[in-house]
Amino acid sequence: MRVTFRKMFKNVCTFLSCISSGKSGALTLKKCLHSKPNFTKNNYNIIRGNYSHVEEEHLYYFRKLLGETRIVTDLSDLEKYNVDWHKSLRGGSTIVLKPKTTEEVSKILSFCNSNRLAVCPQGGHTGVVGGGTPVFDEVVISTELMNEIISLDEKSGVLTCQAGCILQNVDEYLAEKNLVFPLDLGAKGSCHIGGNVSTNAGGLRVLKYGNLHGNVLGLEVVQANGVILDLLSTLKKDNTGYHLKNLFIGAEGTLGVLTKVAVQCRQRPKSVHVAFLGLQNFHQVLKTFYKCKQDMDEILTAFEVIDTPTMTLVNEKLGMQSPIGDYPFYVLIETSGSNEEHDQEKLDAFLKSCLLKNFILNGTVTGEVGKLKAIWALREKIPQGFAKDGYVFMYDMSLPLHNYYKLVDDMREHMGKLSHRVFGFGHLGDGNLHLNISVQKYTPEIAKHIEPFIFERTVHYKGSVSAEHGMGFLKSKYLGLMKSQESINVMRNIKKMMDPNGILNPYKTLG
Ligand SMILES: Cc1cc2nc3c(=O)[nH]c(=O)nc-3n(C[C@H](O)[C@H](O)[C@H](O)COP(=O)(O)OP(=O)(O)OC[C@H]3O[C@@H](n4cnc5c(N)ncnc54)[C@H](O)[C@@H]3O)c2cc1C
């Protein structure tokens, strides 16, 4: 069956070897900081809150607590903490603190709270809505030295680690025990588990493992006043009182600083296959997805879509090519399971049927690790292409599938010649669209042309203005489009109760 199916596809092996991929296929995100963005406070006209500035007496306390080597004050060293990954935001923090323990975080927060110093918790700084980038001179609390794996119960799969562990490092550690972290994303080589939990990151495996609300079993959190909250349960079921842990998942550092995380990991799949397909139009993409769910739901891990402008970008800016030639749409499907023969048979039968029904025009399928990584690299490296395409406005919507690509078409029409390109790609299996718009240069006029139009359209199509990236700094003012005033009031009351001086990540999430 497999051979027959393969004969139906063009020979793609030579193409596959053309796709460049790193050793592991994952990205270690290196920031290229030669061009500096304007200060966020100026670009967005933000008024500084009533906080203290960092003075010599504060520095004295921090030096005594952490020593010289775990404090950054040098201007050029500060730059990577002040500028976001896409180089579109820039804060003016004068100090970065690098605690190693929960107790140190507790002392820092207690001190900042008493001295009314605003703080910005920061993990791998790969967030794309500016949540981890200071706006003014907030004290950056970086978790980069909080990187210890605390325990792993190999039988239950429960892993407990410090918040600053890098996702890829944790997953590599788990691989040695035949386990897998229930989250995967393009920034895995840099992002931290604490950052992942604080953004409720989605990524590439939500279809199979669900989101972090289900997978995070427990947390340890330091509150604004320095009090340590031990919510580090490792139980799968625990219905005692309010589920406080869930408050911090997706809170973007506005309610506390996460110091430890307990996660339910899964058995590493024994068989993994990836199919990369070319399709005629979005209608066929949907048909393929619905059939995919019907035929292989139990082994489906990912269903990603990429449109032509996005693939052209990857080709032009990163020199990577589609292994199957040019098509209006591309779909990447990953299956994973425990029985190689069974999974292969299912995938082959599905693909054969899609070809016969003309849902798909061409494709390639592989179970070989190297080729599999090469195909994934095409999808995972897309954000690197944006970093080279002028200024990019980035959006991350949830949409009902029948409206998924309408928004991209609408935005193309709306932008006309104002934009260089409008891109549509994303985790279609979760109804999650990444819609990006590249322009030559940021101007407030273009920003006003895009927003709030794009968000209003999203709401009109019954979607959400943030599927997985959070509200951070960039989207916080649009919260009212998604949530009722009553809900926002409850959120503000929670924030006031947990952080009465408002020192935790001001200007973010609730604005
Ligand atoms: C190439 C690329 C691909 C990406 N792909 C995806 C994807 O598929 N899915 C997805 O969801 N996101 C994706 N992202 C966005 C980003 O990687 C995620 O949001 C990630 O979870 C951020 O983790 P981080 O450690 O970098 O957090 P940061 O960017 O440092 O911070 C993010 C937010 O969390 C807060 N925070 C960080 N650490 C803590 C802590 N210990 N306690 C409290 N608050 C904290 C910060 O204050 C900030 O508000 C991608 C980004 C890039 C650059």
Coordinates of C-alpha atoms and ligand atoms in Angstrom, one line a residue:
M1 CA 0.0 0.0 0.0
R2 CA 2.8 2.4 1.0
V3 CA 4.7 1.7 -2.2
T4 CA 1.6 2.3 -4.3
F5 CA 1.0 5.5 -2.5
R6 CA 4.5 6.6 -2.9
K7 CA 4.4 6.0 -6.7
M8 CA 1.4 8.3 -6.9
F9 CA 3.6 11.2 -5.5
K10 CA 6.4 12.8 -7.4
N11 CA 9.9 11.7 -6.2
V12 CA 10.6 14.2 -3.5
C13 CA 13.7 12.8 -1.9
T14 CA 16.0 15.2 -3.7
F15 CA 13.9 18.1 -2.6
L16 CA 13.9 17.0 0.9
S17 CA 17.7 17.0 1.1
C18 CA 17.6 20.6 -0.1
I19 CA 15.7 21.7 3.0
S20 CA 18.3 22.9 5.4
S21 CA 17.7 21.9 9.1
G22 CA 19.8 22.4 12.2
K23 CA 21.2 19.4 14.1
S24 CA 17.9 19.0 16.0
G25 CA 15.6 20.8 13.7
A26 CA 14.8 23.2 16.5
L27 CA 15.6 26.8 16.6
T28 CA 17.9 28.5 19.1
L29 CA 16.8 32.0 18.6
K30 CA 19.6 34.4 18.2
K31 CA 18.6 38.0 18.4
C32 CA 20.2 40.3 15.8
L33 CA 20.3 43.6 17.5
H34 CA 22.2 45.8 15.1
S35 CA 19.0 47.8 14.2
K36 CA 17.2 49.2 17.2
P37 CA 13.5 49.8 17.3
N38 CA 12.2 53.0 18.8
F39 CA 11.3 53.1 22.5
T40 CA 7.9 51.5 23.0
K41 CA 6.8 54.4 25.3
N42 CA 7.3 56.8 22.4
N43 CA 5.9 54.6 19.7
Y44 CA 2.7 53.9 21.7
N45 CA 2.6 57.1 23.7
I46 CA 2.4 55.4 27.1
I47 CA 2.4 57.3 30.4
R48 CA 4.7 55.8 33.1
G49 CA 3.0 54.6 36.2
N50 CA 3.8 56.1 39.6
Y51 CA 6.8 53.8 40.4
S52 CA 10.2 54.5 41.9
H53 CA 13.3 54.6 39.7
V54 CA 16.2 52.2 40.5
E55 CA 18.6 54.2 42.8
E56 CA 22.0 53.4 44.3
E57 CA 20.3 52.1 47.5
H58 CA 18.3 49.5 45.6
L59 CA 21.4 48.4 43.6
Y60 CA 23.2 48.0 46.9
Y61 CA 20.4 45.6 48.1
F62 CA 20.4 43.6 44.9
R63 CA 24.2 43.3 44.8
K64 CA 24.2 42.0 48.4
L65 CA 21.5 39.5 47.6
L66 CA 22.8 38.1 44.2
G67 CA 26.4 39.3 43.9
E68 CA 27.8 41.2 41.0
T69 CA 27.7 38.3 38.5
R70 CA 23.9 37.8 38.6
I71 CA 23.0 41.5 38.0
V72 CA 23.2 43.1 34.6
T73 CA 23.5 46.9 34.4
D74 CA 25.8 47.4 31.5
L75 CA 23.9 49.2 28.7
S76 CA 25.0 46.9 25.8
D77 CA 24.3 43.8 27.9
L78 CA 20.9 45.1 28.8
E79 CA 19.8 45.4 25.2
K80 CA 18.7 41.8 24.7
Y81 CA 16.4 42.1 27.7
N82 CA 15.0 45.4 26.5
V83 CA 14.3 44.5 22.9
D84 CA 11.8 41.9 21.9
W85 CA 12.6 39.0 19.5
H86 CA 11.0 40.8 16.5
K87 CA 12.8 44.0 17.3
S88 CA 9.6 46.0 17.3
L89 CA 9.5 46.9 21.0
R90 CA 12.1 48.5 23.2
G91 CA 12.1 49.1 26.9
G92 CA 14.5 51.1 29.0
S93 CA 15.2 48.8 31.9
T94 CA 18.5 49.6 33.7
I95 CA 18.8 46.4 35.6
V96 CA 18.2 42.7 35.1
L97 CA 18.3 40.3 38.1
K98 CA 19.1 36.6 37.8
P99 CA 17.9 34.7 40.8
K100 CA 18.6 31.0 41.2
T101 CA 16.2 30.1 43.9
T102 CA 12.6 30.6 44.9
E103 CA 13.8 32.3 48.1
E104 CA 15.8 34.8 46.1
V105 CA 12.7 35.6 43.9
S106 CA 10.8 36.0 47.1
K107 CA 13.3 38.5 48.6
I108 CA 13.4 40.5 45.3
L109 CA 9.7 40.8 45.1
S110 CA 9.2 41.7 48.7
F111 CA 11.9 44.4 48.3
C112 CA 10.4 45.7 45.1
N113 CA 6.9 45.8 46.5
S114 CA 8.0 47.7 49.6
N115 CA 10.0 50.2 47.5
R116 CA 7.4 50.5 44.8
L117 CA 9.7 49.2 42.0
A118 CA 7.8 47.8 39.0
V119 CA 9.1 44.4 37.7
C120 CA 8.9 42.6 34.5
P121 CA 9.3 38.8 34.7
Q122 CA 11.2 37.4 31.8
G123 CA 11.8 33.8 30.6
G124 CA 13.3 33.1 27.2
H125 CA 12.0 36.4 25.8
T126 CA 10.5 34.8 22.8
G127 CA 6.9 36.1 23.4
V128 CA 5.5 37.9 20.5
V129 CA 3.0 40.3 22.2
G130 CA 5.6 42.1 24.3
G131 CA 4.6 40.6 27.6
G132 CA 8.2 39.9 28.6
T133 CA 9.7 43.2 27.4
P134 CA 9.8 46.1 29.8
V135 CA 8.0 49.2 28.7
F136 CA 9.8 51.8 30.9
D137 CA 12.5 51.0 33.4
E138 CA 10.9 48.0 35.2
V139 CA 13.3 45.7 37.0
V140 CA 13.7 42.6 34.8
I141 CA 13.6 39.4 36.7
S142 CA 15.1 36.8 34.4
T143 CA 14.6 33.1 35.1
E144 CA 17.6 32.0 33.0
L145 CA 19.5 30.7 36.0
M146 CA 16.5 28.8 37.4
N147 CA 17.1 25.9 35.2
E148 CA 17.2 22.7 37.3
I149 CA 15.1 19.6 36.7
I150 CA 13.9 18.8 40.2
S151 CA 12.4 15.3 39.8
L152 CA 10.9 12.9 37.3
D153 CA 8.6 10.0 38.2
E154 CA 9.3 7.8 35.2
K155 CA 6.3 5.6 36.0
S156 CA 3.7 8.3 36.2
G157 CA 5.5 10.7 33.8
V158 CA 5.3 13.6 36.3
L159 CA 8.1 16.0 35.9
T160 CA 8.9 18.9 38.3
C161 CA 11.3 21.6 37.2
Q162 CA 12.3 25.1 37.9
A163 CA 10.6 27.7 35.7
G164 CA 13.7 28.7 33.8
C165 CA 14.3 25.3 32.2
I166 CA 14.5 25.6 28.4
L167 CA 11.7 23.6 26.7
Q168 CA 14.0 21.8 24.3
N169 CA 16.4 20.8 27.1
V170 CA 13.6 19.3 29.2
D171 CA 12.2 17.5 26.2
E172 CA 15.7 16.0 25.4
Y173 CA 16.0 14.9 29.0
L174 CA 12.6 13.3 28.8
A175 CA 13.5 11.6 25.5
E176 CA 16.1 9.6 27.3
K177 CA 13.4 8.1 29.4
N178 CA 11.0 7.5 26.5
L179 CA 8.8 10.4 27.6
V180 CA 7.7 13.5 25.8
F181 CA 6.8 17.0 27.0
P182 CA 3.1 17.7 26.1
L183 CA 4.1 21.0 24.3
D184 CA 6.2 21.8 21.3
L185 CA 6.8 25.0 19.5
G186 CA 9.2 26.7 17.1
A187 CA 10.9 28.7 19.9
K188 CA 11.6 25.5 21.9
G189 CA 15.4 26.1 21.8
S190 CA 15.0 29.4 23.8
C191 CA 11.6 29.6 25.5
H192 CA 11.3 28.7 29.2
I193 CA 8.8 26.4 30.8
G194 CA 7.7 29.3 33.1
G195 CA 7.2 31.5 30.1
N196 CA 5.3 28.7 28.4
V197 CA 2.9 28.4 31.4
S198 CA 2.6 32.1 31.8
T199 CA 1.5 32.5 28.2
N200 CA -0.5 29.3 28.2
A201 CA 1.5 28.5 25.1
G202 CA -0.3 26.3 22.5
G203 CA 2.1 25.2 19.7
L204 CA 2.2 22.1 17.6
R205 CA 0.8 19.4 19.8
V206 CA -2.4 20.8 21.2
L207 CA -4.4 18.6 18.9
K208 CA -3.1 15.5 20.6
Y209 CA -2.3 16.6 24.2
G210 CA -4.6 19.5 24.8
N211 CA -3.5 22.9 26.3
L212 CA -1.4 23.5 29.4
H213 CA -4.5 23.9 31.7
G214 CA -4.8 20.2 31.4
N215 CA -1.2 19.2 31.5
V216 CA 0.2 21.4 34.3
L217 CA -0.5 19.6 37.6
G218 CA 1.0 22.1 40.0
L219 CA 2.9 25.4 40.3
E220 CA 5.0 27.2 42.8
V221 CA 4.5 30.9 42.6
V222 CA 5.9 34.0 44.4
Q223 CA 3.3 36.7 44.9
A224 CA 3.9 40.4 44.6
N225 CA 4.6 40.8 48.3
G226 CA 7.2 38.0 48.3
V227 CA 5.0 35.3 49.9
I228 CA 5.6 31.9 48.3
L229 CA 2.4 30.1 47.2
D230 CA 2.9 26.3 47.2
L231 CA 0.5 24.9 44.6
L232 CA 3.0 22.2 43.5
S233 CA 0.6 19.3 43.5
T234 CA 1.6 16.3 41.4
L235 CA -1.9 14.8 41.5
K236 CA -3.9 14.4 38.4
K237 CA -7.2 15.0 40.3
D238 CA -7.5 17.4 43.1
N239 CA -10.9 19.1 43.5
T240 CA -10.2 20.9 46.8
G241 CA -11.2 24.5 46.8
Y242 CA -10.7 27.0 44.0
H243 CA -8.2 25.9 41.3
L244 CA -5.7 28.7 42.1
K245 CA -3.1 27.1 39.8
N246 CA -5.2 27.9 36.8
L247 CA -5.2 31.6 37.6
F248 CA -1.5 31.7 36.8
I249 CA -1.6 29.8 33.6
G250 CA -1.8 32.5 31.0
A251 CA -1.5 35.4 33.5
E252 CA 1.6 36.7 31.7
G253 CA 3.5 37.5 34.9
T254 CA 0.8 40.0 36.1
L255 CA -0.3 37.9 39.2
G256 CA 3.0 36.3 40.4
V257 CA 6.3 34.9 39.4
L258 CA 6.3 31.2 38.7
T259 CA 9.3 29.4 40.2
K260 CA 8.5 25.7 39.8
V261 CA 6.2 23.7 37.5
A262 CA 4.9 20.1 37.7
V263 CA 3.8 18.7 34.4
Q264 CA 2.1 15.5 33.2
C265 CA 4.4 14.2 30.5
R266 CA 3.4 11.4 28.1
Q267 CA 5.0 8.3 26.6
R268 CA 7.2 9.2 23.6
P269 CA 5.5 7.8 20.5
K270 CA 7.2 4.9 18.9
S271 CA 6.1 5.7 15.4
V272 CA 6.0 9.3 13.9
H273 CA 5.1 10.2 10.4
V274 CA 4.8 13.4 8.6
A275 CA 3.0 14.2 5.3
F276 CA 3.5 17.4 3.4
L277 CA 0.8 18.1 0.9
G278 CA 0.0 20.5 -1.9
L279 CA -3.7 21.7 -2.3
Q280 CA -5.6 23.8 -4.8
N281 CA -7.6 26.0 -2.5
F282 CA -8.7 26.5 1.1
H283 CA -11.9 24.6 0.6
Q284 CA -9.8 21.5 -0.1
V285 CA -7.7 22.2 3.0
L286 CA -10.8 22.0 5.1
K287 CA -12.1 18.8 3.4
T288 CA -8.7 17.2 4.0
F289 CA -8.8 18.2 7.6
Y290 CA -12.3 16.9 8.2
K291 CA -11.4 13.6 6.6
C292 CA -8.2 13.4 8.6
K293 CA -10.2 13.7 11.8
Q294 CA -12.6 11.1 10.7
D295 CA -9.9 8.6 9.5
M296 CA -7.1 9.1 12.0
D297 CA -8.2 11.1 15.0
E298 CA -6.5 8.8 17.5
I299 CA -3.0 9.2 16.0
L300 CA -3.3 12.8 14.7
T301 CA -0.7 15.1 16.4
A302 CA -0.6 18.1 14.2
F303 CA -2.5 19.7 11.2
E304 CA -0.7 22.8 10.0
V305 CA -1.5 25.0 7.0
I306 CA 0.8 27.3 5.1
D307 CA -0.4 29.6 2.2
T308 CA 1.6 30.6 -0.9
P309 CA 2.9 34.1 0.3
T310 CA 4.2 32.4 3.5
M311 CA 6.0 29.6 1.5
T312 CA 7.4 32.3 -0.9
L313 CA 8.8 34.2 2.1
V314 CA 10.5 31.1 3.5
N315 CA 12.0 30.5 0.1
E316 CA 13.1 34.1 -0.5
K317 CA 14.4 34.9 3.0
L318 CA 15.6 31.6 4.2
G319 CA 16.5 29.8 1.0
M320 CA 14.2 26.8 1.9
Q321 CA 11.9 25.2 -0.7
S322 CA 8.7 23.3 -0.7
P323 CA 9.7 19.7 -1.3
I324 CA 6.8 19.2 -3.7
G325 CA 6.9 22.2 -5.9
D326 CA 4.5 25.2 -5.8
Y327 CA 0.8 25.0 -4.8
P328 CA -1.7 27.5 -3.5
F329 CA -1.8 25.9 -0.1
Y330 CA 0.3 23.4 1.8
V331 CA -0.7 21.2 4.7
L332 CA 1.6 19.5 7.1
I333 CA 0.1 16.5 9.0
E334 CA 1.9 14.6 11.7
T335 CA 0.7 11.3 13.2
S336 CA 2.2 9.6 16.2
G337 CA 1.4 6.3 17.9
S338 CA 2.7 3.1 19.2
N339 CA 2.3 0.7 16.3
E340 CA 4.4 1.6 13.2
E341 CA 2.6 -0.8 10.8
H342 CA -0.8 0.3 11.9
D343 CA 0.0 4.0 11.8
Q344 CA 1.6 3.8 8.3
E345 CA -1.3 1.8 7.0
K346 CA -3.8 4.4 8.3
L347 CA -1.9 7.3 6.9
D348 CA -1.3 5.7 3.5
A349 CA -5.0 4.8 3.2
F350 CA -6.0 8.3 4.2
L351 CA -3.6 10.0 1.7
K352 CA -4.6 7.6 -1.1
S353 CA -8.3 8.4 -0.5
C354 CA -7.6 12.2 -0.5
L355 CA -5.7 11.9 -3.8
L356 CA -8.5 9.9 -5.4
K357 CA -11.1 12.4 -4.2
N358 CA -8.9 15.2 -5.5
F359 CA -8.7 16.9 -2.1
I360 CA -4.9 17.0 -2.5
L361 CA -2.8 17.4 -5.6
N362 CA 0.6 16.2 -4.5
G363 CA 2.6 15.4 -1.4
T364 CA 5.4 13.5 0.3
V365 CA 5.3 11.3 3.3
T366 CA 8.1 10.2 5.6
G367 CA 8.8 8.4 8.8
E368 CA 12.6 9.0 8.6
V369 CA 13.8 11.2 11.4
G370 CA 16.1 13.4 9.3
K371 CA 13.4 14.0 6.6
L372 CA 10.7 14.5 9.2
K373 CA 12.8 17.2 10.8
A374 CA 13.5 18.8 7.5
I375 CA 9.8 19.1 6.7
W376 CA 9.0 20.5 10.2
A377 CA 11.8 23.0 9.7
L378 CA 9.8 24.5 6.9
R379 CA 7.0 25.3 9.2
E380 CA 9.0 26.1 12.3
K381 CA 11.3 28.5 10.7
I382 CA 8.6 30.7 9.2
P383 CA 8.9 33.3 12.0
Q384 CA 12.6 33.7 11.2
G385 CA 11.6 34.8 7.7
F386 CA 9.3 37.5 9.1
A387 CA 12.3 39.0 11.0
K388 CA 13.8 39.7 7.5
D389 CA 10.7 41.1 5.8
G390 CA 10.6 44.7 6.9
Y391 CA 8.3 45.5 9.8
V392 CA 5.8 42.8 10.5
F393 CA 2.4 43.2 12.3
M394 CA 1.8 39.8 13.9
Y395 CA -1.6 38.4 14.8
D396 CA -2.7 35.2 16.3
M397 CA -6.4 34.5 16.0
S398 CA -8.8 31.6 16.9
L399 CA -11.6 31.3 14.3
P400 CA -14.3 28.9 13.4
L401 CA -12.9 26.9 10.5
H402 CA -15.4 28.0 8.0
N403 CA -14.2 31.6 8.6
Y404 CA -10.5 30.8 9.0
Y405 CA -9.1 32.1 5.7
K406 CA -11.8 34.7 5.1
L407 CA -10.0 37.0 7.5
V408 CA -6.8 36.7 5.4
D409 CA -8.7 37.6 2.2
D410 CA -10.4 40.5 4.0
M411 CA -7.1 41.9 5.2
R412 CA -5.5 41.6 1.8
E413 CA -8.3 43.7 0.4
H414 CA -8.2 46.1 3.2
M415 CA -4.5 46.7 3.0
G416 CA -4.2 47.1 -0.7
K417 CA -0.9 48.7 -1.6
L418 CA -0.2 49.7 2.0
S419 CA 1.2 46.3 2.8
H420 CA 4.1 44.4 1.3
R421 CA 2.5 41.0 1.9
V422 CA -0.3 39.4 4.0
F423 CA 0.5 35.9 5.2
G424 CA -1.8 33.2 6.5
F425 CA -0.6 30.1 8.2
G426 CA -1.0 28.2 11.5
H427 CA -2.3 25.4 13.6
L428 CA -5.5 24.8 11.6
G429 CA -6.3 21.7 13.6
D430 CA -6.9 24.0 16.6
G431 CA -8.6 26.7 14.6
N432 CA -5.6 28.9 15.2
L433 CA -4.6 31.3 12.4
H434 CA -1.3 33.3 12.4
L435 CA -2.1 36.3 10.2
N436 CA 0.9 38.5 9.6
I437 CA 1.2 41.7 7.6
S438 CA 4.6 43.0 6.4
V439 CA 5.1 46.6 5.6
Q440 CA 8.3 48.5 4.7
K441 CA 8.4 50.5 8.0
Y442 CA 6.2 50.9 11.0
T443 CA 4.1 54.1 10.9
P444 CA 1.3 55.0 13.3
E445 CA -0.9 55.6 10.2
I446 CA -0.5 52.0 9.0
A447 CA -1.0 50.7 12.5
K448 CA -4.3 52.6 12.7
H449 CA -5.3 51.3 9.4
I450 CA -4.9 47.7 10.6
E451 CA -6.2 48.0 14.2
P452 CA -8.9 47.8 15.4
F453 CA -10.2 46.7 12.0
I454 CA -8.5 43.3 12.1
F455 CA -9.8 42.6 15.6
E456 CA -13.3 43.8 14.8
R457 CA -13.4 41.5 11.8
T458 CA -12.2 38.7 14.0
V459 CA -15.0 39.2 16.5
H460 CA -17.4 39.6 13.5
Y461 CA -16.3 36.1 12.4
K462 CA -16.9 34.8 16.0
G463 CA -13.2 34.4 16.7
S464 CA -10.7 35.4 19.4
V465 CA -8.1 38.1 19.0
S466 CA -5.5 35.9 20.8
A467 CA -5.5 32.2 20.4
E468 CA -2.2 31.3 22.1
H469 CA 0.2 34.3 22.3
G470 CA -1.7 36.2 25.0
M471 CA -2.5 39.9 25.3
G472 CA 0.9 41.1 26.6
F473 CA 1.5 44.7 25.9
L474 CA 0.4 44.8 22.2
K475 CA -3.1 43.5 22.6
S476 CA -4.1 44.5 26.0
K477 CA -6.3 47.4 24.9
Y478 CA -8.5 45.0 22.9
L479 CA -9.5 42.9 25.9
G480 CA -12.9 44.7 25.9
L481 CA -13.6 43.2 22.4
M482 CA -13.5 39.7 23.8
K483 CA -14.7 39.9 27.4
S484 CA -17.7 41.6 29.0
Q485 CA -17.2 44.5 31.4
E486 CA -18.3 42.3 34.3
S487 CA -15.6 39.8 33.5
I488 CA -13.0 42.5 33.2
N489 CA -14.1 43.9 36.5
V490 CA -13.5 40.5 38.2
M491 CA -10.1 40.3 36.5
R492 CA -9.2 43.8 37.8
N493 CA -10.4 42.9 41.3
I494 CA -8.2 39.8 41.3
K495 CA -5.2 41.8 40.1
K496 CA -5.9 44.4 42.9
M497 CA -6.1 41.8 45.5
M498 CA -3.0 39.9 44.5
D499 CA -0.8 42.9 43.6
P500 CA -2.2 46.0 45.3
N501 CA 0.7 48.2 44.3
G502 CA 0.5 47.0 40.7
I503 CA 4.2 46.2 40.5
L504 CA 3.9 43.0 38.5
N505 CA 4.3 43.6 34.8
P506 CA 2.4 46.9 34.5
Y507 CA 1.0 47.9 31.1
K508 CA 0.3 44.3 30.2
T509 CA -2.7 42.0 29.9
L510 CA -5.3 44.3 31.5
G511 CA -3.5 47.4 30.1
Ligands
LIG1 C1 9.9 31.3 16.4 C2 8.8 31.4 17.3 C3 7.8 30.4 17.3 C4 6.8 30.5 18.3 N1 5.8 29.5 18.2 C5 4.8 29.6 19.1 C6 3.7 28.6 19.1 O1 3.7 27.7 18.2 N2 2.8 28.7 20.0 C7 2.8 29.6 21.0 O2 1.9 29.6 21.9 N3 3.7 30.6 21.0 C8 4.7 30.6 20.1 N4 5.7 31.5 20.2 C9 5.7 32.6 21.2 C10 6.5 32.2 22.4 O3 7.6 31.4 22.1 C11 5.7 31.7 23.6 O4 4.7 32.6 24.0 C12 6.5 31.2 24.8 O5 5.6 30.5 25.6 C13 7.1 32.3 25.6 O6 8.0 31.8 26.5 P1 9.3 32.6 27.0 O7 10.0 31.8 28.0 O8 10.1 33.1 25.9 O9 8.5 33.8 27.7 P2 8.8 35.4 27.6 O10 8.7 35.9 26.3 O11 10.1 35.7 28.3 O12 7.6 35.9 28.5 C14 6.3 35.7 28.1 C15 5.3 36.2 29.2 O13 5.4 35.3 30.3 C16 5.8 36.1 31.5 N5 6.8 35.2 32.2 C17 7.9 34.6 31.7 N6 8.4 33.8 32.7 C18 7.6 34.0 33.8 C19 7.6 33.4 35.1 N7 8.6 32.6 35.5 N8 6.7 33.8 35.9 C20 5.7 34.6 35.6 N9 5.6 35.2 34.4 C21 6.6 34.9 33.5 C22 6.5 37.4 30.9 O14 6.4 38.4 31.8 C23 5.6 37.6 29.7 O15 4.4 38.2 30.0 C24 6.7 31.5 19.2 C25 7.7 32.5 19.2 C26 8.8 32.4 18.3 C27 9.8 33.5 18.4

